[in-house]
Amino acid sequence: MLAVKKLPPKQQFVPSLEDIVKLLKLSADSKCLPFGKSIHAQLLIRNQASHHTHIFQINSLINFYVKCGHLVLARKLFNEMPLRNVVSWSALMAGYLHSGNHLEPLVLFKSMVSTQEACPNEFVLTTIVSCCSSSGRVHEGMQLHGYLVKCGLVSHKYVRSALVHMYSRCSHVDSALKVLDMVPNHDDDGDSDVFSYNSVLSALLESRETEEVAGVLGRMVNRCVVWDNVTYVSVMGLCAQIGDLKLGSQVHARLLRSSTFDVYVSSALIDMYGKCGEASEARKVFNSLQERNVVVWTALMATYLQNGYFEETLNLFTSMDREDTPPNEFTFAVLINACAGIAALGHGDLLHAQVEKFGFKNHIIVRNALINMYSKSGSIESSSNVFSDMIHRDIISWNAMICGYAHHGLGKQALLVFQDMLSVGVCPTYVTFIGVLSACAHLSLVQEGFYYLNHLMRKFQIEPGLEHYTCVVLLLSRSGLLDEADNFMKTTQVKWDVVAWRTLINACHVHRNYDLGKRIAEYVIKMDPHDVGTYTLLSNMYAKSRRWDGVAKIRKMMRDRNIKKEPGASWLEIRNDIHVFLSEGDNHPESVQIYEKVHELLAMIKPLGYVPDVAAVLHDVEDEQKEGCLGYHSEKLAIAYGLMKIPSPAPIRIIKNLRMCDDCHSAVKLISKATNRLIIVRDANRFHHFQDGFCTCMDHW
């Protein structure tokens, strides 16, 4: 038999305590709770045999449980420690800070100082200052500042930065700057202060103290502080706020030299050029980028939107889709607001469907944009549906709905939404009361309007502005209180603009107080010699009072001053195609059939009492006195085409660039009755909902 050699028993590998602590640190960094717990068990077994626990082991366990989000276990270990060092305190305090509990570290710090178990170092103090910053406890922060001066740690880089950030975040920018000025910087690198300066810049921009920002930038340049991406984004934000293109261009040049471009700096640069009115420069920046993400695409779309390039904004979405860049909620908000700008209801409906598809339907910013788009596109019912389906609403949601109803002349609904808003505890803003006062004006609620202006706005500490006072002028004017409106404008200490005066002039025209209207119109023409609307109203009032010499005088004045009235144009959308009509124009391929339809409609409404208003010819058509031309104003052509192409009972929505003339307004009321259709017209002043022979403006527009 062969002899079998006996192998030695297999030796078991036993890791050292140092290796176990390293594994525990890896578990903490990777947040691997099961593995870390097994290491904790190993330590417990070893410590039972040796009857001794090293403090650094417990500190490592506290750090592990803190990073894994198990603060209760970390605190239990901390409380059971017979001895603690500064690392024990620091690890637990940092855990509470990062979990959002900003009070407990302050309690621990007071205990640490009072028991004198350990002396706080720069890391502990930075954590405590950060707790004061995050919770807005500026008074505790000031006490800490005194303690830091006393213990000599105030000049440490991290502590100093935390102090500056705390004061900046708590809106004590002067104190933050004093720390920067009085506390020496012992670091050799020029960029050590950039975090502190960024905190100050951010605070100044949030509080819109733009004049102070220039001084801080000057300090940064004088002290050779190296700007980082956050600095550039903040400075671009400043340029965008104040519209300083020159400074923005200089910062752009500095940025090109520094080569610190990333997508966030690029998007801030695009935003700056957009808000300074330089969409072409923004496009150049965009085109120069090698990498484009959704942030950059959305920034360029927002630039086009802010500068009124609505169609270009929508076209960008197609280009973005070609590059396979998925949109986010902000992209959709910009696109939907672009649809609102051109009242593209069909396109807005398509975007609404895509919002549902991408899962952004419950984002407040998207819902608010939909409310705005549907309202401005003439579908206030859809706005109401979006608003009603919202789970959460912010002040913009409420304001959009209130102002939307008011703009459509639905004052009662606007005030009901306002009452709902107050009942759920939402505080109104400056914009809210513009919608509320406008609603009161549409309903001729004089007493209620003055109550909101003089009492409720004061209660909410909102200072009335020009827009509110203009609504009051409209309120008095619509109620026929023209002398009171005139007196209100004379006695109210505000710088009235042409829009406010024209509101009163228009009321004089509606209520046939031509003497007062002509006097105010002549005053406005002296104030703004190029306001076309006032010339038109004055000419019309002269015509209504049969003062043909006055009409001739106004027209001569317009010719001498080279003031031309914009041609009337109307458009409507049918199956995503926009059809544009000009007064007495033949630009549409179906012009012959459209004119026949207009003739048919006018014949239908004459038995209902329609009489062409010849004075309106003088209002809308230069040097034309034929009664027949009244029938072919752009809105009549658009309505005729809508009736030809849009099946009942769908509403017909028309957009017009000018104010509707008296004749068209009377005719469309009767057309709505004769055809049993809802016709919605958005003119230069407001929305008109024509139905069954009535209009929501109650013949005052």
XYZ file of C-alpha atoms in Angstrom:
701
model
C 0.000 0.000 0.000
C 1.064 3.501 -0.752
C 1.551 5.779 2.233
C -0.764 8.842 2.171
C 0.867 12.030 3.379
C -1.276 13.942 5.900
C -1.792 17.590 4.956
C -1.518 20.298 7.609
C -4.821 21.859 8.692
C -5.934 24.863 6.572
C -5.044 28.115 8.243
C -7.887 30.645 8.603
C -7.137 34.243 7.539
C -7.846 36.697 10.336
C -7.899 40.364 9.239
C -6.292 42.934 11.454
C -8.284 45.649 13.216
C -6.786 48.143 10.801
C -8.116 46.126 7.841
C -11.557 45.869 9.459
C -11.728 49.635 9.950
C -10.717 50.138 6.291
C -13.505 47.784 5.202
C -15.922 49.691 7.406
C -14.917 52.934 5.695
C -15.500 51.337 2.283
C -18.941 50.185 3.453
C -19.727 53.727 4.607
C -18.615 55.294 1.316
C -20.646 52.786 -0.724
C -23.565 52.870 1.769
C -23.518 49.058 1.925
C -25.495 48.495 5.132
C -25.492 44.616 5.259
C -21.712 44.353 4.801
C -21.090 47.099 7.345
C -23.320 45.382 9.880
C -21.348 42.128 9.464
C -18.147 44.047 10.200
C -19.844 45.565 13.262
C -20.586 41.994 14.422
C -16.929 41.025 13.908
C -15.839 43.944 16.069
C -18.294 42.984 18.813
C -16.937 39.395 18.896
C -13.321 40.567 19.045
C -14.002 43.165 21.701
C -15.760 40.549 23.889
C -12.544 38.527 23.928
C -10.280 41.501 24.627
C -12.702 43.398 26.893
C -11.457 46.586 25.217
C -12.923 48.811 22.507
C -10.749 51.277 20.636
C -12.293 54.750 20.284
C -11.382 54.917 16.596
C -13.467 51.751 15.976
C -16.603 53.323 17.462
C -15.950 56.518 15.520
C -15.753 54.461 12.322
C -19.037 52.739 13.198
C -20.712 56.113 13.903
C -19.462 57.397 10.551
C -20.762 54.230 8.816
C -24.272 54.426 10.311
C -24.447 58.183 9.689
C -23.632 57.763 6.000
C -26.154 54.935 5.689
C -28.853 57.183 7.168
C -29.231 55.230 10.452
C -28.769 58.125 12.860
C -30.594 56.363 15.704
C -27.953 53.588 15.771
C -25.162 56.143 15.422
C -26.533 58.128 18.362
C -26.878 54.937 20.456
C -23.213 54.109 19.882
C -22.242 57.690 20.677
C -24.212 57.710 23.946
C -22.649 54.391 25.075
C -19.059 55.529 24.525
C -17.109 55.732 27.802
C -14.711 58.210 26.193
C -15.238 60.457 23.187
C -12.849 62.556 21.151
C -13.498 65.428 18.763
C -14.002 62.991 15.841
C -16.900 61.327 17.712
C -18.695 64.647 18.086
C -17.855 65.830 14.577
C -19.137 62.653 12.849
C -22.494 62.710 14.650
C -23.015 66.470 14.163
C -22.254 66.191 10.442
C -24.741 63.330 10.182
C -27.520 65.402 11.691
C -26.648 68.357 9.429
C -26.777 66.295 6.231
C -30.043 64.649 7.275
C -31.701 68.067 7.585
C -31.810 68.174 11.395
C -30.189 71.548 12.088
C -31.169 71.874 15.747
C -29.591 68.722 17.210
C -25.993 69.672 16.255
C -26.431 72.943 18.147
C -27.602 70.999 21.224
C -24.630 68.631 20.894
C -22.214 71.542 20.507
C -23.451 73.194 23.707
C -23.040 69.865 25.530
C -19.550 69.417 24.073
C -18.442 72.867 25.237
C -20.059 72.592 28.685
C -18.671 69.095 29.476
C -15.248 69.916 28.001
C -14.932 66.311 26.784
C -13.189 67.547 23.659
C -12.075 70.844 22.218
C -14.032 71.824 19.067
C -11.849 71.933 15.971
C -12.382 73.693 12.625
C -14.514 70.799 11.280
C -16.932 70.867 14.214
C -17.223 74.639 14.062
C -17.766 74.624 10.281
C -20.608 72.120 10.794
C -22.241 74.243 13.504
C -21.988 77.446 11.447
C -23.522 75.554 8.500
C -26.423 74.497 10.756
C -27.071 78.150 11.586
C -26.914 78.974 7.881
C -29.340 76.240 6.802
C -31.861 77.039 9.560
C -31.568 80.842 9.324
C -30.390 81.155 12.963
C -28.359 84.303 12.449
C -28.271 85.243 16.164
C -26.740 81.871 17.133
C -24.390 82.355 14.180
C -23.259 85.705 15.573
C -22.581 84.089 18.959
C -20.505 81.433 17.211
C -18.630 84.164 15.379
C -17.617 85.603 18.755
C -16.568 82.154 19.996
C -14.464 81.650 16.838
C -12.654 84.943 17.387
C -12.002 83.957 21.006
C -10.589 80.493 20.177
C -8.567 81.760 17.200
C -10.139 79.614 14.480
C -11.967 82.379 12.619
C -9.244 82.677 9.973
C -9.358 78.999 9.021
C -10.394 78.635 5.380
C -13.421 76.372 5.953
C -14.644 78.254 9.004
C -14.241 81.609 7.287
C -16.149 80.411 4.207
C -18.916 78.971 6.383
C -19.260 82.292 8.234
C -19.491 84.268 4.988
C -22.047 81.796 3.627
C -24.099 81.982 6.836
C -24.253 85.766 6.839
C -24.989 85.858 3.100
C -27.763 83.296 3.306
C -29.327 85.127 6.261
C -29.316 88.392 4.227
C -26.592 89.988 6.383
C -24.366 90.752 3.401
C -22.601 93.639 5.178
C -21.453 91.241 7.908
C -20.310 88.743 5.273
C -18.200 91.415 3.590
C -16.743 92.444 6.958
C -15.603 88.856 7.516
C -13.927 88.896 4.101
C -12.273 92.252 4.845
C -11.275 91.758 8.495
C -10.329 88.086 8.595
C -6.958 87.417 6.925
C -6.667 84.648 4.365
C -3.677 82.405 5.054
C -4.073 80.289 1.919
C -1.585 80.696 -0.873
C -3.843 79.753 -3.801
C -5.773 82.617 -5.411
C -9.029 80.680 -5.687
C -9.429 79.904 -1.964
C -11.918 82.746 -1.470
C -14.108 82.006 -4.480
C -16.708 80.048 -2.484
C -17.091 82.941 -0.034
C -17.454 85.512 -2.793
C -19.944 83.299 -4.635
C -22.084 83.187 -1.481
C -22.081 86.994 -1.290
C -22.874 87.379 -5.006
C -25.741 84.891 -4.763
C -27.238 86.740 -1.772
C -26.992 90.115 -3.511
C -28.610 88.796 -6.679
C -31.462 87.174 -4.730
C -32.142 90.459 -2.943
C -31.705 92.353 -6.264
C -29.063 94.647 -4.788
C -27.381 94.894 -8.167
C -25.375 98.042 -7.387
C -23.516 96.218 -4.591
C -22.571 93.374 -6.946
C -20.246 95.621 -8.967
C -18.316 96.461 -5.800
C -17.921 92.775 -4.882
C -16.705 91.971 -8.407
C -14.182 94.796 -8.078
C -12.861 93.247 -4.867
C -12.512 89.871 -6.562
C -10.504 91.383 -9.408
C -8.271 93.443 -7.077
C -7.555 90.405 -4.884
C -6.896 88.153 -7.890
C -9.630 85.729 -6.889
C -9.928 83.099 -9.605
C -13.521 82.896 -10.878
C -15.140 79.489 -11.099
C -18.239 78.381 -12.988
C -20.528 79.424 -10.135
C -19.056 82.946 -10.264
C -19.645 83.205 -13.999
C -23.229 81.978 -13.649
C -23.880 84.566 -10.900
C -22.372 87.428 -12.910
C -24.341 86.403 -16.008
C -27.445 86.477 -13.814
C -26.586 90.034 -12.779
C -26.170 91.156 -16.390
C -29.480 89.523 -17.272
C -31.249 91.228 -14.339
C -30.073 94.747 -15.163
C -29.907 94.258 -18.940
C -26.233 95.321 -19.073
C -25.087 93.992 -22.454
C -21.717 95.764 -22.265
C -20.769 94.111 -18.960
C -22.124 90.781 -20.214
C -19.937 90.969 -23.314
C -16.879 91.750 -21.169
C -17.610 88.763 -18.936
C -18.047 86.625 -22.056
C -14.589 87.714 -23.257
C -13.074 86.851 -19.858
C -14.831 83.502 -19.980
C -13.328 82.710 -23.400
C -9.843 83.364 -21.983
C -10.452 81.168 -18.938
C -11.687 78.104 -20.895
C -14.075 77.110 -18.095
C -17.122 76.478 -20.287
C -19.662 73.881 -19.274
C -23.334 73.498 -20.192
C -24.516 75.479 -17.156
C -22.219 78.425 -17.846
C -23.239 78.249 -21.518
C -26.940 78.276 -20.645
C -26.378 81.284 -18.329
C -24.570 83.056 -21.173
C -27.422 82.311 -23.576
C -29.945 83.521 -20.987
C -27.971 86.751 -20.461
C -27.917 87.588 -24.177
C -31.602 86.736 -24.436
C -32.611 89.054 -21.586
C -30.437 91.798 -23.073
C -32.412 91.482 -26.332
C -29.609 89.843 -28.346
C -31.158 86.600 -29.538
C -28.692 86.367 -32.445
C -25.709 86.444 -30.049
C -27.370 83.778 -27.938
C -27.734 81.624 -31.054
C -24.011 82.079 -31.839
C -23.099 80.804 -28.381
C -25.462 77.859 -28.845
C -24.037 76.999 -32.278
C -20.474 77.039 -30.910
C -21.197 74.343 -28.331
C -19.986 70.831 -29.080
C -22.222 69.260 -26.449
C -25.828 70.338 -25.929
C -28.107 69.031 -23.248
C -31.708 69.854 -22.422
C -30.640 72.823 -20.256
C -28.927 74.562 -23.184
C -31.762 73.818 -25.618
C -34.323 75.147 -23.153
C -32.240 78.281 -22.492
C -32.211 79.091 -26.233
C -35.956 78.422 -26.520
C -36.567 80.763 -23.575
C -34.410 83.415 -25.275
C -36.513 83.275 -28.447
C -39.694 83.316 -26.368
C -38.620 86.397 -24.361
C -37.800 88.257 -27.569
C -41.111 87.453 -29.250
C -39.837 84.840 -31.748
C -42.631 82.399 -31.010
C -42.521 80.342 -34.194
C -38.719 80.006 -33.967
C -39.165 78.737 -30.411
C -41.476 75.978 -31.617
C -39.174 75.120 -34.525
C -36.299 74.556 -32.098
C -38.248 71.714 -30.527
C -38.156 69.852 -33.838
C -34.370 70.344 -34.086
C -33.937 69.205 -30.491
C -35.932 66.053 -31.215
C -33.689 65.284 -34.222
C -30.670 65.290 -31.901
C -32.458 62.822 -29.584
C -32.410 65.210 -26.630
C -35.403 64.431 -24.414
C -37.318 67.488 -23.133
C -37.972 68.227 -19.468
C -40.801 70.077 -17.747
C -39.132 73.464 -18.297
C -38.836 72.793 -22.040
C -42.561 72.114 -22.263
C -43.395 75.210 -20.201
C -41.439 77.399 -22.651
C -42.990 75.748 -25.707
C -46.539 76.033 -24.360
C -46.004 79.717 -23.558
C -44.760 80.195 -27.131
C -48.092 78.782 -28.328
C -49.818 81.314 -26.069
C -47.869 84.110 -27.751
C -49.357 83.339 -31.165
C -52.626 81.825 -29.882
C -51.740 78.518 -31.594
C -54.428 76.421 -29.921
C -53.962 73.363 -32.135
C -50.220 73.239 -31.540
C -50.845 73.770 -27.827
C -53.194 70.773 -27.787
C -50.460 68.635 -29.384
C -47.941 69.755 -26.764
C -50.495 69.002 -24.039
C -50.704 65.441 -25.367
C -46.891 65.145 -25.331
C -46.803 66.428 -21.761
C -49.072 63.535 -20.815
C -46.886 61.102 -22.778
C -43.622 62.213 -21.105
C -45.174 62.175 -17.632
C -44.957 65.901 -16.834
C -48.686 66.554 -16.463
C -48.521 67.118 -12.699
C -45.623 69.588 -12.745
C -46.929 72.964 -11.601
C -44.818 74.939 -14.093
C -46.347 72.958 -16.989
C -49.903 73.271 -15.656
C -49.483 77.025 -15.238
C -48.245 77.322 -18.816
C -51.271 75.331 -20.045
C -53.677 77.610 -18.154
C -51.996 80.644 -19.739
C -51.936 79.116 -23.231
C -55.570 78.038 -23.279
C -56.687 81.388 -21.882
C -54.771 83.441 -24.445
C -55.864 81.139 -27.257
C -59.537 81.733 -26.487
C -60.367 78.453 -24.727
C -61.047 79.601 -21.176
C -63.008 76.397 -20.521
C -59.844 74.341 -21.119
C -57.933 76.646 -18.763
C -60.557 76.001 -16.118
C -60.323 72.228 -16.654
C -56.529 72.256 -16.236
C -56.841 74.410 -13.112
C -59.528 72.182 -11.588
C -57.439 69.025 -12.147
C -54.359 70.422 -10.387
C -53.324 68.549 -7.250
C -51.099 71.398 -6.053
C -51.390 75.067 -7.008
C -49.028 77.975 -6.459
C -49.777 81.697 -6.615
C -49.047 81.721 -10.369
C -51.803 79.132 -10.902
C -54.361 81.268 -9.044
C -53.270 84.488 -10.749
C -53.381 82.909 -14.218
C -56.948 81.708 -13.664
C -58.197 84.970 -12.115
C -56.599 87.149 -14.812
C -57.714 84.731 -17.528
C -61.352 84.983 -16.510
C -61.068 88.772 -16.196
C -59.488 89.097 -19.661
C -62.383 87.118 -21.120
C -64.889 89.444 -19.438
C -66.045 86.720 -17.036
C -65.781 88.880 -13.940
C -68.070 86.792 -11.744
C -65.981 83.640 -12.268
C -62.776 85.597 -11.600
C -64.057 86.832 -8.239
C -65.243 83.340 -7.275
C -61.747 81.961 -7.901
C -60.335 84.837 -5.837
C -62.623 83.953 -2.928
C -61.558 80.288 -3.206
C -57.946 81.401 -3.117
C -58.442 83.381 0.085
C -60.398 80.535 1.684
C -57.477 78.092 1.288
C -55.088 80.603 2.844
C -53.112 81.709 -0.236
C -51.940 85.326 0.043
C -52.718 87.470 -3.027
C -49.974 89.394 -4.816
C -49.644 92.543 -6.909
C -50.767 90.621 -10.021
C -53.759 89.074 -8.241
C -55.351 92.459 -7.624
C -54.900 93.504 -11.255
C -57.169 90.595 -12.202
C -59.571 91.273 -9.310
C -59.963 94.986 -10.107
C -60.336 94.194 -13.804
C -63.133 91.757 -12.896
C -64.840 94.456 -10.814
C -64.591 96.803 -13.803
C -66.318 94.293 -16.107
C -69.129 93.914 -13.566
C -69.300 97.669 -12.753
C -68.798 96.889 -9.040
C -67.623 100.351 -7.991
C -67.919 99.972 -4.208
C -66.313 96.509 -4.218
C -63.488 97.747 -6.428
C -62.618 100.596 -4.072
C -62.823 98.184 -1.118
C -60.225 95.932 -2.733
C -58.040 98.934 -3.631
C -58.174 100.854 -0.360
C -58.647 98.128 2.258
C -57.773 94.618 1.123
C -54.560 95.610 -0.671
C -53.491 97.555 2.412
C -54.290 94.522 4.587
C -51.916 92.388 2.527
C -49.327 95.229 2.450
C -49.450 95.603 -1.336
C -48.759 99.081 -2.667
C -51.115 99.905 -5.581
C -49.393 100.598 -8.890
C -50.261 102.090 -12.254
C -51.992 98.897 -13.415
C -54.353 98.919 -10.418
C -55.202 102.590 -10.847
C -55.825 102.040 -14.576
C -58.305 99.291 -13.640
C -60.068 101.796 -11.365
C -60.307 104.259 -14.272
C -61.854 101.449 -16.340
C -64.220 100.629 -13.447
C -65.492 104.210 -13.189
C -65.625 104.611 -16.963
C -67.629 101.450 -17.607
C -70.063 102.562 -14.904
C -70.629 105.828 -16.795
C -68.901 107.902 -14.079
C -66.726 109.764 -16.556
C -66.301 112.968 -14.531
C -65.357 110.895 -11.486
C -62.830 108.969 -13.591
C -61.363 112.233 -14.880
C -61.153 113.614 -11.349
C -59.590 110.360 -10.080
C -56.833 110.675 -12.659
C -56.216 114.319 -11.762
C -56.009 113.717 -8.002
C -54.150 110.379 -7.843
C -50.412 110.792 -7.419
C -49.187 108.446 -10.125
C -47.512 108.960 -13.491
C -50.305 108.042 -15.897
C -49.369 106.451 -19.209
C -51.107 106.692 -22.584
C -52.992 103.405 -21.998
C -54.734 104.821 -18.913
C -55.753 108.051 -20.660
C -56.921 106.119 -23.715
C -59.122 103.992 -21.415
C -61.001 107.146 -20.422
C -61.101 108.444 -24.012
C -62.626 105.163 -25.190
C -65.249 105.385 -22.433
C -66.131 108.905 -23.573
C -66.602 107.488 -27.070
C -68.838 104.649 -25.813
C -70.944 106.936 -23.572
C -71.019 109.676 -26.263
C -69.404 112.322 -24.058
C -67.483 113.677 -27.015
C -66.533 117.027 -25.482
C -64.654 115.438 -22.567
C -63.211 112.772 -24.857
C -61.888 115.296 -27.375
C -60.337 117.435 -24.617
C -58.507 114.459 -23.108
C -57.481 113.105 -26.539
C -55.921 116.426 -27.514
C -53.994 116.404 -24.227
C -52.748 112.833 -24.881
C -51.629 113.727 -28.413
C -49.492 116.504 -26.942
C -48.075 114.011 -24.426
C -47.383 111.339 -27.092
C -47.618 112.720 -30.652
C -47.162 109.233 -32.161
C -49.936 107.285 -30.410
C -52.008 105.999 -33.339
C -54.862 104.739 -31.147
C -55.636 108.180 -29.767
C -55.725 109.754 -33.244
C -58.144 107.024 -34.345
C -60.474 107.514 -31.364
C -60.416 111.299 -31.758
C -61.175 111.060 -35.469
C -64.040 108.690 -34.733
C -65.521 111.016 -32.092
C -65.414 113.937 -34.523
C -67.171 111.732 -37.079
C -69.861 110.604 -34.608
C -70.614 114.248 -33.755
C -70.694 115.126 -37.492
C -67.645 117.349 -37.178
C -66.123 116.596 -40.580
C -63.722 119.506 -40.246
C -62.323 117.819 -37.139
C -61.917 114.537 -39.000
C -60.031 116.324 -41.789
C -57.862 118.114 -39.217
C -56.865 114.863 -37.496
C -56.080 113.127 -40.768
C -53.968 116.030 -41.969
C -52.116 115.990 -38.662
C -51.416 112.271 -39.107
C -50.164 112.807 -42.655
C -47.939 115.704 -41.608
C -46.435 113.622 -38.794
C -46.127 110.533 -41.012
C -48.353 108.512 -38.673
C -49.981 105.580 -40.413
C -52.736 103.392 -39.075
C -51.892 99.690 -39.061
C -54.003 97.750 -41.591
C -56.659 95.529 -40.047
C -55.837 91.821 -40.048
C -57.538 88.769 -38.526
C -56.616 85.112 -38.433
C -57.985 81.786 -37.288
C -56.604 78.274 -36.948
C -58.222 75.296 -38.671
C -56.621 71.860 -38.308
C -53.235 73.400 -37.341
C -53.227 75.716 -40.386
C -53.331 79.486 -39.821
C -55.576 81.448 -42.222
C -54.890 85.198 -42.366
C -57.388 87.784 -43.683
C -56.867 91.462 -44.488
C -59.649 94.048 -44.643
C -61.098 94.041 -48.166
C -58.279 91.689 -49.113
C -58.279 88.922 -51.694
C -55.153 87.164 -50.404
C -56.970 83.931 -49.549
C -57.348 81.256 -52.271
C -61.080 80.930 -51.466
C -61.758 84.688 -51.479
C -64.699 84.471 -53.897
C -66.571 81.950 -51.752
C -65.716 83.908 -48.585
C -67.133 87.154 -49.971
C -70.276 85.308 -51.007
C -70.602 83.921 -47.476
C -70.193 87.429 -45.984
C -72.901 88.731 -48.299
C -75.161 85.850 -47.221
C -74.524 86.547 -43.505
C -75.259 90.267 -43.845
C -78.524 89.425 -45.601
C -79.408 87.050 -42.703
C -78.886 89.661 -39.987
C -80.576 92.659 -41.598
C -84.050 91.354 -40.642
C -82.694 91.063 -37.064
C -82.052 94.795 -36.973
C -78.582 95.192 -38.452
C -77.937 98.644 -39.881
C -74.419 99.372 -41.212
C -72.656 101.975 -39.062
C -71.255 104.393 -41.606
C -69.223 106.179 -38.920
C -67.206 103.007 -38.527
C -65.930 103.480 -42.077
C -64.206 106.621 -40.887
C -62.804 104.642 -37.974
C -61.324 101.717 -39.854
C -60.910 102.646 -43.507
C -58.935 105.670 -44.609
C -60.709 108.054 -47.057
C -63.408 105.517 -47.849
C -67.074 106.450 -47.522
C -68.786 103.565 -49.250
C -71.174 101.638 -47.080
C -70.276 98.378 -48.842
C -66.708 98.295 -47.520
C -68.012 97.777 -43.965
C -68.964 94.222 -44.859
C -65.417 93.191 -45.691
C -63.470 94.014 -42.557
C -60.953 91.301 -41.710
C -62.902 89.828 -38.764
C -66.044 89.412 -40.902
C -64.011 87.576 -43.555
C -62.420 85.326 -40.911
C -65.786 84.552 -39.290
C -67.345 83.755 -42.670
C -64.517 81.324 -43.443
C -64.804 79.770 -39.981
C -68.516 79.165 -40.512
C -67.709 77.561 -43.877
C -65.069 75.183 -42.521
C -65.657 74.540 -38.806
C -68.608 72.228 -38.128
C -71.167 73.077 -35.449
C -71.143 73.197 -32.448
C -67.382 73.871 -32.267
C -66.647 77.527 -31.405
C -65.030 79.860 -33.929
C -61.953 81.606 -32.513
C -60.631 84.727 -34.240
C -57.608 86.889 -33.410
C -57.543 90.527 -34.592
C -54.624 92.957 -34.414
C -56.791 96.076 -33.845
C -59.791 97.037 -31.760
C -63.076 95.802 -33.261
C -65.062 98.594 -34.861
C -68.627 99.353 -33.740
C -70.141 97.963 -36.931
C -68.326 94.624 -36.734
C -69.206 94.257 -33.065
C -72.910 94.793 -33.788
C -72.808 92.488 -36.805
C -71.022 89.614 -35.027
C -73.526 89.692 -32.161
C -76.341 89.157 -34.645
C -74.356 86.566 -36.660
C -73.920 84.512 -33.459
C -77.685 84.602 -32.994
C -78.582 83.853 -36.620
C -76.162 80.914 -36.888
C -76.538 79.679 -33.284
C -72.733 79.586 -32.891
C -70.266 80.712 -30.224
C -67.825 83.176 -31.766
C -64.780 84.232 -29.740
C -62.780 87.242 -30.941
C -59.578 88.472 -29.325
C -58.954 92.057 -30.413
C -56.262 94.493 -29.269
C -58.107 95.167 -25.992
C -59.745 91.960 -24.768
C -61.693 88.793 -25.557
C -65.268 88.988 -26.837
C -67.533 85.948 -26.434
C -70.460 86.371 -28.846
C -73.420 84.071 -28.277
C -77.154 84.357 -28.923
C -76.881 88.033 -29.839
C -74.874 89.130 -26.775
C -71.221 89.815 -25.994
C -69.417 89.346 -22.668
C -67.970 92.875 -22.947
C -71.510 94.266 -22.620
C -70.745 96.676 -25.499
C -67.898 98.381 -23.639
C -64.466 97.600 -25.044
